CSV table of C-alpha atoms and ligand atoms in Angstrom, one decimal:
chain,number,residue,atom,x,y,z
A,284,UNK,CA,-85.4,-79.0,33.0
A,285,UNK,CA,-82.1,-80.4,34.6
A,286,UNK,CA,-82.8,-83.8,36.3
A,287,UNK,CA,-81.3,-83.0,39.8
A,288,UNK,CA,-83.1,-85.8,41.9
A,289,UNK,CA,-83.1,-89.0,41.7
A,290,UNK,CA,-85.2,-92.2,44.2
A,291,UNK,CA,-83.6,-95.5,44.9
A,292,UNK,CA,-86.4,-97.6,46.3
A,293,UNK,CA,-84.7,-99.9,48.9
A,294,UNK,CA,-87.5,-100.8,51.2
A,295,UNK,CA,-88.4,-104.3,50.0
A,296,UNK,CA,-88.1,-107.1,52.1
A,297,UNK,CA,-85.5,-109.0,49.6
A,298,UNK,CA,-87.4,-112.7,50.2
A,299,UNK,CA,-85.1,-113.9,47.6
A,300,UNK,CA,-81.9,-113.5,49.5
A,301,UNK,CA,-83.3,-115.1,52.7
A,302,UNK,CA,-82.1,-115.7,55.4
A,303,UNK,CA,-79.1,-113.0,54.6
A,304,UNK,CA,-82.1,-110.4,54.5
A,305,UNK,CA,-83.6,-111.2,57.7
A,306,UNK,CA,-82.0,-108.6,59.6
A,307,UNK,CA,-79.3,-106.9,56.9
A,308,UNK,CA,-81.0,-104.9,54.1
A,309,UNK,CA,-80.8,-106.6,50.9
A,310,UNK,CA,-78.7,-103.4,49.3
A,311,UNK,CA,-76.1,-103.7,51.3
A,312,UNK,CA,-74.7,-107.2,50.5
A,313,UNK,CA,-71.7,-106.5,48.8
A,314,UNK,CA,-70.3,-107.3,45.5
A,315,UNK,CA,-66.5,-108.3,46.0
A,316,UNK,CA,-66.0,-105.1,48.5
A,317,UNK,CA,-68.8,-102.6,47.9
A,318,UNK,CA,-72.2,-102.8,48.6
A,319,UNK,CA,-74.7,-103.1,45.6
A,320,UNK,CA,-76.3,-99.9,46.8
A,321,UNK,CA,-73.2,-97.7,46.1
A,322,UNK,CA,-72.7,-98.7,42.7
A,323,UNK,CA,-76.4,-97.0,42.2
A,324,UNK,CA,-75.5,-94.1,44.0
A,325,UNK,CA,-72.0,-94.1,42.0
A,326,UNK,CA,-74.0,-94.3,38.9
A,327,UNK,CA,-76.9,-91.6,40.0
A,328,UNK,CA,-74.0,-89.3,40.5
A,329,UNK,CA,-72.2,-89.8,37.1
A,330,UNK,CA,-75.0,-89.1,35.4
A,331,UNK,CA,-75.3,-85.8,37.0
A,332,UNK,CA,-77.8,-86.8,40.4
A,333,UNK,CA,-77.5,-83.9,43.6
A,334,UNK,CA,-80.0,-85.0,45.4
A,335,UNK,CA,-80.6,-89.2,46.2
A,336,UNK,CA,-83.4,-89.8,48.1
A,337,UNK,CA,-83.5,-93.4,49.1
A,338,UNK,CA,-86.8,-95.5,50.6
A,339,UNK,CA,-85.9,-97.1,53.6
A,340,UNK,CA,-88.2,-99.5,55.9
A,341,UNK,CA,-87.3,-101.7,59.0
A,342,UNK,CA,-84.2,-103.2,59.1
A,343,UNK,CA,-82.5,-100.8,56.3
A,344,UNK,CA,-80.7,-98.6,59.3
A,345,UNK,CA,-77.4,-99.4,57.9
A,346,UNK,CA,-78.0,-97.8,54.2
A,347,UNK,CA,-78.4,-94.4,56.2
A,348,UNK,CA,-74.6,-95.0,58.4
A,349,UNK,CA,-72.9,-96.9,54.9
A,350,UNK,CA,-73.7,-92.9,53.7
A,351,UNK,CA,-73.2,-91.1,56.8
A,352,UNK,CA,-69.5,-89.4,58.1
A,353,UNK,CA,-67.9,-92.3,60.5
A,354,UNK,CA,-65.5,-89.8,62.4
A,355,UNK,CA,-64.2,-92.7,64.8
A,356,UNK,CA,-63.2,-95.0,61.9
A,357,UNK,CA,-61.9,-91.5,60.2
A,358,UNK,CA,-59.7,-90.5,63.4
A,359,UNK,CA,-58.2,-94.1,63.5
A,360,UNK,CA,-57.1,-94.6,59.6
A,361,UNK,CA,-55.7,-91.5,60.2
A,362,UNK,CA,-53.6,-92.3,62.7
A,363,UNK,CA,-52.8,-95.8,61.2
A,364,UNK,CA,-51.8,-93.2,58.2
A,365,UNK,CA,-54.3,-95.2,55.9
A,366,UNK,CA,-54.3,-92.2,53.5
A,367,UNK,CA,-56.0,-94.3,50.7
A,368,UNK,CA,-58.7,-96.3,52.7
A,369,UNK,CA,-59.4,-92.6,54.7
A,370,UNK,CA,-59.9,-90.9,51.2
A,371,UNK,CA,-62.4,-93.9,50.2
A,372,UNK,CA,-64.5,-93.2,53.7
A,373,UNK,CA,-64.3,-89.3,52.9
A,374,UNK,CA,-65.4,-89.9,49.3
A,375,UNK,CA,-68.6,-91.7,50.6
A,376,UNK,CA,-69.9,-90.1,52.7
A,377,UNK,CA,-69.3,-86.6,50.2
A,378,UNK,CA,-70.9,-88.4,47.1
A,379,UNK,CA,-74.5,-87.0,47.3
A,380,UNK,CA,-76.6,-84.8,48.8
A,381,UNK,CA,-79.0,-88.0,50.6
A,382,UNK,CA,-82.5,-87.9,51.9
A,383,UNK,CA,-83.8,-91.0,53.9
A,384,UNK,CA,-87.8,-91.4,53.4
A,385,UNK,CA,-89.5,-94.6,54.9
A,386,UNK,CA,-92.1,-96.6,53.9
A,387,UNK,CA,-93.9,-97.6,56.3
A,388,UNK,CA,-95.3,-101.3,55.0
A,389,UNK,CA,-93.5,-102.8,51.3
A,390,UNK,CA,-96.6,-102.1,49.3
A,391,UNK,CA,-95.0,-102.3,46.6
A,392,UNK,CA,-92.4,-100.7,44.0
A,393,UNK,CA,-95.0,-98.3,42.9
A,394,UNK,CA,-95.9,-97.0,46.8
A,395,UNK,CA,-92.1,-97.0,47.2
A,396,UNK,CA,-91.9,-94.4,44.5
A,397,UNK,CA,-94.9,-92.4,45.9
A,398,UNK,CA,-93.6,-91.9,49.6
A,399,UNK,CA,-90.9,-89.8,47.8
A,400,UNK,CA,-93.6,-87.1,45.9
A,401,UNK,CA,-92.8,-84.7,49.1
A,402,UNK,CA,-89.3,-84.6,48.4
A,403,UNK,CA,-89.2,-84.5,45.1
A,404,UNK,CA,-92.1,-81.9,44.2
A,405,UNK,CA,-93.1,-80.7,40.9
A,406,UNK,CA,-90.1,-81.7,38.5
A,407,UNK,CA,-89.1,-84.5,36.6
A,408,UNK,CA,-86.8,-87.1,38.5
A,409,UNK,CA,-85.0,-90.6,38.1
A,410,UNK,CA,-85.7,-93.5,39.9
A,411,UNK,CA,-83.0,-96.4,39.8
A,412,UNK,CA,-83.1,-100.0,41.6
A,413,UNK,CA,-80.8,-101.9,43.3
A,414,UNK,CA,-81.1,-105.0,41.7
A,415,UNK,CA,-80.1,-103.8,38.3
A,416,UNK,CA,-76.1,-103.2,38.7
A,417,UNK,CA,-74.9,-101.9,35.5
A,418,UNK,CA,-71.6,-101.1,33.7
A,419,UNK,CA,-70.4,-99.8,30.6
A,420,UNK,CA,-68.9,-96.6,29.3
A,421,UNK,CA,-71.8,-94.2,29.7
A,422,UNK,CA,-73.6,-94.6,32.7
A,423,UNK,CA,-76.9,-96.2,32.1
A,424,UNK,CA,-78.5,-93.5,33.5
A,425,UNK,CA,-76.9,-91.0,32.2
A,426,UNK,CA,-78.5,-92.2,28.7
A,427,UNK,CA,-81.8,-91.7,29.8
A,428,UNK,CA,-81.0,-88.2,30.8
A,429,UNK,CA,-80.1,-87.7,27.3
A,430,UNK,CA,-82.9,-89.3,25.9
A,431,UNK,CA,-85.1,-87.1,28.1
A,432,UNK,CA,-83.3,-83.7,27.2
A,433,UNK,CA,-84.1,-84.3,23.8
A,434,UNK,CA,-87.8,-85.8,23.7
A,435,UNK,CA,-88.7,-83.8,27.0
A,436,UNK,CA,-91.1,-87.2,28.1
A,437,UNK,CA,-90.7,-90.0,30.3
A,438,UNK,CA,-88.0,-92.9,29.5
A,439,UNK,CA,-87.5,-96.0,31.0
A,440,UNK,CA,-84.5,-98.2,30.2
A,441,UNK,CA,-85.0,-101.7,28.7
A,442,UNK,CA,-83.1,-104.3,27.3
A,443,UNK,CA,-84.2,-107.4,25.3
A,444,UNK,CA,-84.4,-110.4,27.2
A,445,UNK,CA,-85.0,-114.2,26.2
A,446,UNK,CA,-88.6,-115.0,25.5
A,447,UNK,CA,-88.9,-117.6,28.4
A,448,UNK,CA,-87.9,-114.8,30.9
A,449,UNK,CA,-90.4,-112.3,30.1
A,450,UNK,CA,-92.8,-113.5,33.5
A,451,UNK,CA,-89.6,-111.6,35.8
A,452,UNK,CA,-89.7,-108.4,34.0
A,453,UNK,CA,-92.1,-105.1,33.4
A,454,UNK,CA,-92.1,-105.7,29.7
A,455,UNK,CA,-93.2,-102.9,27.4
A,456,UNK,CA,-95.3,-102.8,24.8
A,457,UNK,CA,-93.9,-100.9,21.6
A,458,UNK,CA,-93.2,-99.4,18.5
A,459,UNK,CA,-89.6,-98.4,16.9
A,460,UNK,CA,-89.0,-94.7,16.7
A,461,UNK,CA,-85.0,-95.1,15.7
A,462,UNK,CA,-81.6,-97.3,16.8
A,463,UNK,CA,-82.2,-98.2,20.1
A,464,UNK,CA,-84.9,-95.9,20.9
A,465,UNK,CA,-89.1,-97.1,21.2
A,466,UNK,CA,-92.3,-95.1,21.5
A,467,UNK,CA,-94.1,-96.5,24.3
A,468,UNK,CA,-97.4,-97.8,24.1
A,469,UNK,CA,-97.7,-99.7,27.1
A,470,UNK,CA,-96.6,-102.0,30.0
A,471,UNK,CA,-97.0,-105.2,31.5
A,472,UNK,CA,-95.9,-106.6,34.6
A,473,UNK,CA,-94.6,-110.4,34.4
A,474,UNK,CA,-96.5,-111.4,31.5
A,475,UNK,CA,-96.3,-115.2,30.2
A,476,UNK,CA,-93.7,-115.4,27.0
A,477,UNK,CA,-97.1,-116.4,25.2
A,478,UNK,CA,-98.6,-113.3,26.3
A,479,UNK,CA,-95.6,-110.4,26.3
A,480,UNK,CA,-96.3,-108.1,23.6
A,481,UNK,CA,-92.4,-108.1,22.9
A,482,UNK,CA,-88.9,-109.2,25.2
A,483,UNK,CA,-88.0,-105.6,25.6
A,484,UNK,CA,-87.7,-105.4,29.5
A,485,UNK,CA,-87.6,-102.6,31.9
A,486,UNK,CA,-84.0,-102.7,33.5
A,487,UNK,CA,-84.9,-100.7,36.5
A,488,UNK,CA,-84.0,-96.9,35.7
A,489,UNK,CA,-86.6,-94.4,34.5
A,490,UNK,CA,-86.5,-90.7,34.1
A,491,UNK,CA,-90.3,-89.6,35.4
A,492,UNK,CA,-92.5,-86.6,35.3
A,493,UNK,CA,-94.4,-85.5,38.1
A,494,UNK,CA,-97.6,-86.7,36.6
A,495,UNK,CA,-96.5,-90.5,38.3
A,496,UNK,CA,-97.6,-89.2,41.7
A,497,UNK,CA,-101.1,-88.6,40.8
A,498,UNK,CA,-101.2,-91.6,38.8
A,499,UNK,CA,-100.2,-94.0,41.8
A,500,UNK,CA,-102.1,-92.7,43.6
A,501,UNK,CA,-105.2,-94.2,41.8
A,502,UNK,CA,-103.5,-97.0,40.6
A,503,UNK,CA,-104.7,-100.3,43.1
A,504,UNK,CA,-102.8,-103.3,43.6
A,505,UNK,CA,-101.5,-105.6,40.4
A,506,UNK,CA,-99.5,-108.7,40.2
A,507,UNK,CA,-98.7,-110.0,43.5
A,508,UNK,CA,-100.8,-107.9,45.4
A,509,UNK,CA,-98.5,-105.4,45.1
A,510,UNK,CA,-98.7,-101.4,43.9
A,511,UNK,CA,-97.1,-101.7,40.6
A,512,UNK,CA,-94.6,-98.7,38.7
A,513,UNK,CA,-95.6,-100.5,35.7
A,514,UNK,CA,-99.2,-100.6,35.7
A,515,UNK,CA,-98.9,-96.8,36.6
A,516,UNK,CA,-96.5,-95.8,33.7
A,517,UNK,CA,-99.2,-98.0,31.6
A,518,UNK,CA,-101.5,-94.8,32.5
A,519,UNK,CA,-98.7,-92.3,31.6
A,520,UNK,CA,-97.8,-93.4,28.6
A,521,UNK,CA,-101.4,-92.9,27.7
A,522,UNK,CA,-101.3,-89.7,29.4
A,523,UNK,CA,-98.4,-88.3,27.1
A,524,UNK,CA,-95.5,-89.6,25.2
A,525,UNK,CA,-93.4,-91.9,26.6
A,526,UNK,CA,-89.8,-93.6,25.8
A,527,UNK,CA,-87.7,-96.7,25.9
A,528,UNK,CA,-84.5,-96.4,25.4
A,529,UNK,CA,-82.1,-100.0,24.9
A,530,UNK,CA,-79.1,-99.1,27.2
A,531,UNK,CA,-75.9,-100.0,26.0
A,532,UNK,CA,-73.8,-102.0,29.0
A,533,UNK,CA,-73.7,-105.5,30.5
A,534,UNK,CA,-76.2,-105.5,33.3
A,535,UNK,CA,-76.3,-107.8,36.7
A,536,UNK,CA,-79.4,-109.2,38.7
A,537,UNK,CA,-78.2,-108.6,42.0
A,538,UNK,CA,-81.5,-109.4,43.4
A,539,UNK,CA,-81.2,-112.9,42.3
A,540,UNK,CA,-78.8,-115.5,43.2
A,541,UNK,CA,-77.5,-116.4,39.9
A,542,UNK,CA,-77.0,-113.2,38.7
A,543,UNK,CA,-75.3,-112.1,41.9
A,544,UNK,CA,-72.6,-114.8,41.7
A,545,UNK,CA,-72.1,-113.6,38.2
A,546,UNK,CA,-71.3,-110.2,39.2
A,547,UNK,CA,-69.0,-111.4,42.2
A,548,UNK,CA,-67.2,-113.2,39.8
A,549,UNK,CA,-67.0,-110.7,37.0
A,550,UNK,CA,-66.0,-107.3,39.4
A,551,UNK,CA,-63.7,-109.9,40.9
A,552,UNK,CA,-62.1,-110.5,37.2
A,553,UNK,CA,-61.9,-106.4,36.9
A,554,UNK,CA,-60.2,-105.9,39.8
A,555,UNK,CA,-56.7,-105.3,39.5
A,556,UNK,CA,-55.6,-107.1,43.1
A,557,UNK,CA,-57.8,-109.7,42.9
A,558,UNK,CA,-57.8,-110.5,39.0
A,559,UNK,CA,-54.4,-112.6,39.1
A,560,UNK,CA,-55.4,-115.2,42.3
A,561,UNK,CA,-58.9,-115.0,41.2
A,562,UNK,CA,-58.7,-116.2,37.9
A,563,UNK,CA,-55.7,-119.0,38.7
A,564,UNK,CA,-58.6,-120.2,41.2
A,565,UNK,CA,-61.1,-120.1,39.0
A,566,UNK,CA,-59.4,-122.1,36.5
A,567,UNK,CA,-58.6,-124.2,39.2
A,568,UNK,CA,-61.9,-125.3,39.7
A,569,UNK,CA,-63.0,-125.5,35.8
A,570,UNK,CA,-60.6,-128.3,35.6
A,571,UNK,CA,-62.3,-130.1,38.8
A,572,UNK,CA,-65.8,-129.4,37.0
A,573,UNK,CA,-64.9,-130.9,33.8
A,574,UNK,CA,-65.1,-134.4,35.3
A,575,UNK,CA,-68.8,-133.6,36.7
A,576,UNK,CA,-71.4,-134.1,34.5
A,577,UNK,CA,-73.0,-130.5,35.2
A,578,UNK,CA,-75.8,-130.3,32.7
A,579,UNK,CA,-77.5,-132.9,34.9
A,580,UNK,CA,-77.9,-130.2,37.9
B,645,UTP,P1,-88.1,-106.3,44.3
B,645,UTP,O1,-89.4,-107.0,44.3
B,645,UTP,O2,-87.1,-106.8,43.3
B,645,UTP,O3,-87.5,-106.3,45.7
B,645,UTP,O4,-88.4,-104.8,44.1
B,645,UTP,P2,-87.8,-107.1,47.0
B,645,UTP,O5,-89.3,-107.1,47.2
B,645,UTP,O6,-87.0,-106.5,48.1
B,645,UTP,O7,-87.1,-108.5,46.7
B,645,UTP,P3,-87.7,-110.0,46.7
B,645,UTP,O8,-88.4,-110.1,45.3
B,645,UTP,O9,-88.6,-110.1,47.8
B,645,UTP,O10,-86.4,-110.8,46.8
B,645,UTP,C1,-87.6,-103.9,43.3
B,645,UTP,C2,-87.0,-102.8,44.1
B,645,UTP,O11,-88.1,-102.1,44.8
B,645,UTP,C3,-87.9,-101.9,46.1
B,645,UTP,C4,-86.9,-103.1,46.5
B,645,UTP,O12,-86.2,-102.7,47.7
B,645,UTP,C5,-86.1,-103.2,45.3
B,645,UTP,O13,-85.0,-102.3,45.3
B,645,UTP,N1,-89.2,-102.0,46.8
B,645,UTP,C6,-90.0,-103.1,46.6
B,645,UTP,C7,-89.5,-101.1,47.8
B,645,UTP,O14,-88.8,-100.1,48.0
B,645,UTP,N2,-90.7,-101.2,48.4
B,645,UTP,C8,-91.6,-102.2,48.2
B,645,UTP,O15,-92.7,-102.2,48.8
B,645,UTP,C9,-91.2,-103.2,47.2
């Protein structure tokens, strides 16, 4: 069955960018000019996506006008005959076919999912997060897809992280079933390196089967007090066979400070306006560094 729908949970209160969050919603900071939400969107569509239905709470009005028509701005670029920035707002708001769903209260990823079962209804769907920005030839959804076409089961996207890291991640629990591909035997959210069955770590993009709904629905609160995806596609993959699949592609933590930077810095670098100045300014300020004795920060 053709994956046609795809949820991008966006209704968590994005403590880690505080105070930015307070009143803008974390997916619409922007990396270099775009804001991290589109990217997802951009990559949903790619990999074939009609329909986006995004989870919105408080505070997350703006998602719903970034994606809506802005016939003022529209009327003015083209008078200013702004023929490329006009095309850019036209391409926007024409990407997707998008559905707005709130949650009422941030329970959790897994809740986040559930508020979406009306929309979505009795087919298999993708879900894709925010913080994970991805890029690489084949979008890193669009692998999934392709993994699911061919097993007809659930696949979640991992990649191997450092052992020390494994207490920020779903990790899953596994065993090989070809190049880059896993069986999944189970999950675990945020487990201590001593206690992670393996570093493969779920990088925020799944291809689910309506069985998730159901499961959630049972599934009470986990780490953090929060309704966990993971401890509900710990049930699935009990339920029926289920995937992992290592995506190909560098991949960004938006949702963290650090990795943010990095991807200002690296979309900057890919940029073909801002790649010259950017990188004479960035050298710029290596040469300051190299006096500062860094490793003691
Ligand atoms: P995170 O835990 O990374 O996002 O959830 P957060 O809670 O917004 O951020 P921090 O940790 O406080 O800084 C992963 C994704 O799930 C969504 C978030 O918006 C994010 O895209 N989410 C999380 C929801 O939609 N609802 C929730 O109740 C929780």
């Amino acid at each position: 069955m053709k994956i046609r729908k795809a949820v991008i949970p966006a209704g968590g209160l994005g403590t880690r960018f505080l105070p930015a969050t307070k009143a803008i919603p974390k997916e619409m900071l922007p990396v270099v000019d775009t804001p991290t939400i589109q990217y997802i969107v951009e990559e949903a569509v790619k990999s074939g996506i009609e329909d986006i239905v995004i989870i919105t709470g408080r505070t997350k009005r703006a998602i719903e006008d970034h994606f809506d028509k802005s016939a003022e701005l529209e009327v003015r670029l083209d008078d200013a005959h702004k023929d490329a920035q006009l095309a850019q707002m036209e391409a926007i708001s024409n990407l997707a076919n998008m559905i707005y769903v709130r949650q009422k209260e941030p329970l959790g990823l897994g809740h986040a999912v559930m508020t979406a079962r009306e929309v979505i209804g009795d087919e298999p769907f993708a879900v894709l997060l925010g913080d994970d920005v991805m890029t690489g030839e084949k979008p890193a959804l669009a692998q999934l897809i392709e993994v699911f076409n061919e097993y007809d089961a659930p696949v979640v996207g991992v990649k191997a992280v450092p052992w020390t890291h494994t207490n920020k991640y779903g990790i899953i629990r596994a065993e090989s079933a070809g190049e880059h591909l896993s069986r999944v035997e189970g999950l675990v959210e945020k487990p201590q390196p001593d206690k992670a069955p393996t570093n493969l770590a779920v990088m925020g993009r799944y291809v689910l089967t309506p069985e998730i709904f159901d499961i959630l629905k049972e599934t009470g609160k986990g780490v953090g007090g929060e309704i966990q995806l993971t401890d509900a596609l710990d049930t699935l993959c009990t339920q029926r066979p289920m995937y992992a699949w290592e995506l190909e592609g560098r991949r960004y933590d938006v949702g963290d400070k650090q990795g943010f930077l990095e991807a200002t810095c690296e979309f900057a670098l890919a940029n073909p306006e801002l790649k010259g100045p950017f990188a004479r300014y960035l050298k710029q300020l290596v040469a300051q560094l190299e006096g500062e004795d860094i490793e003691q920060n």
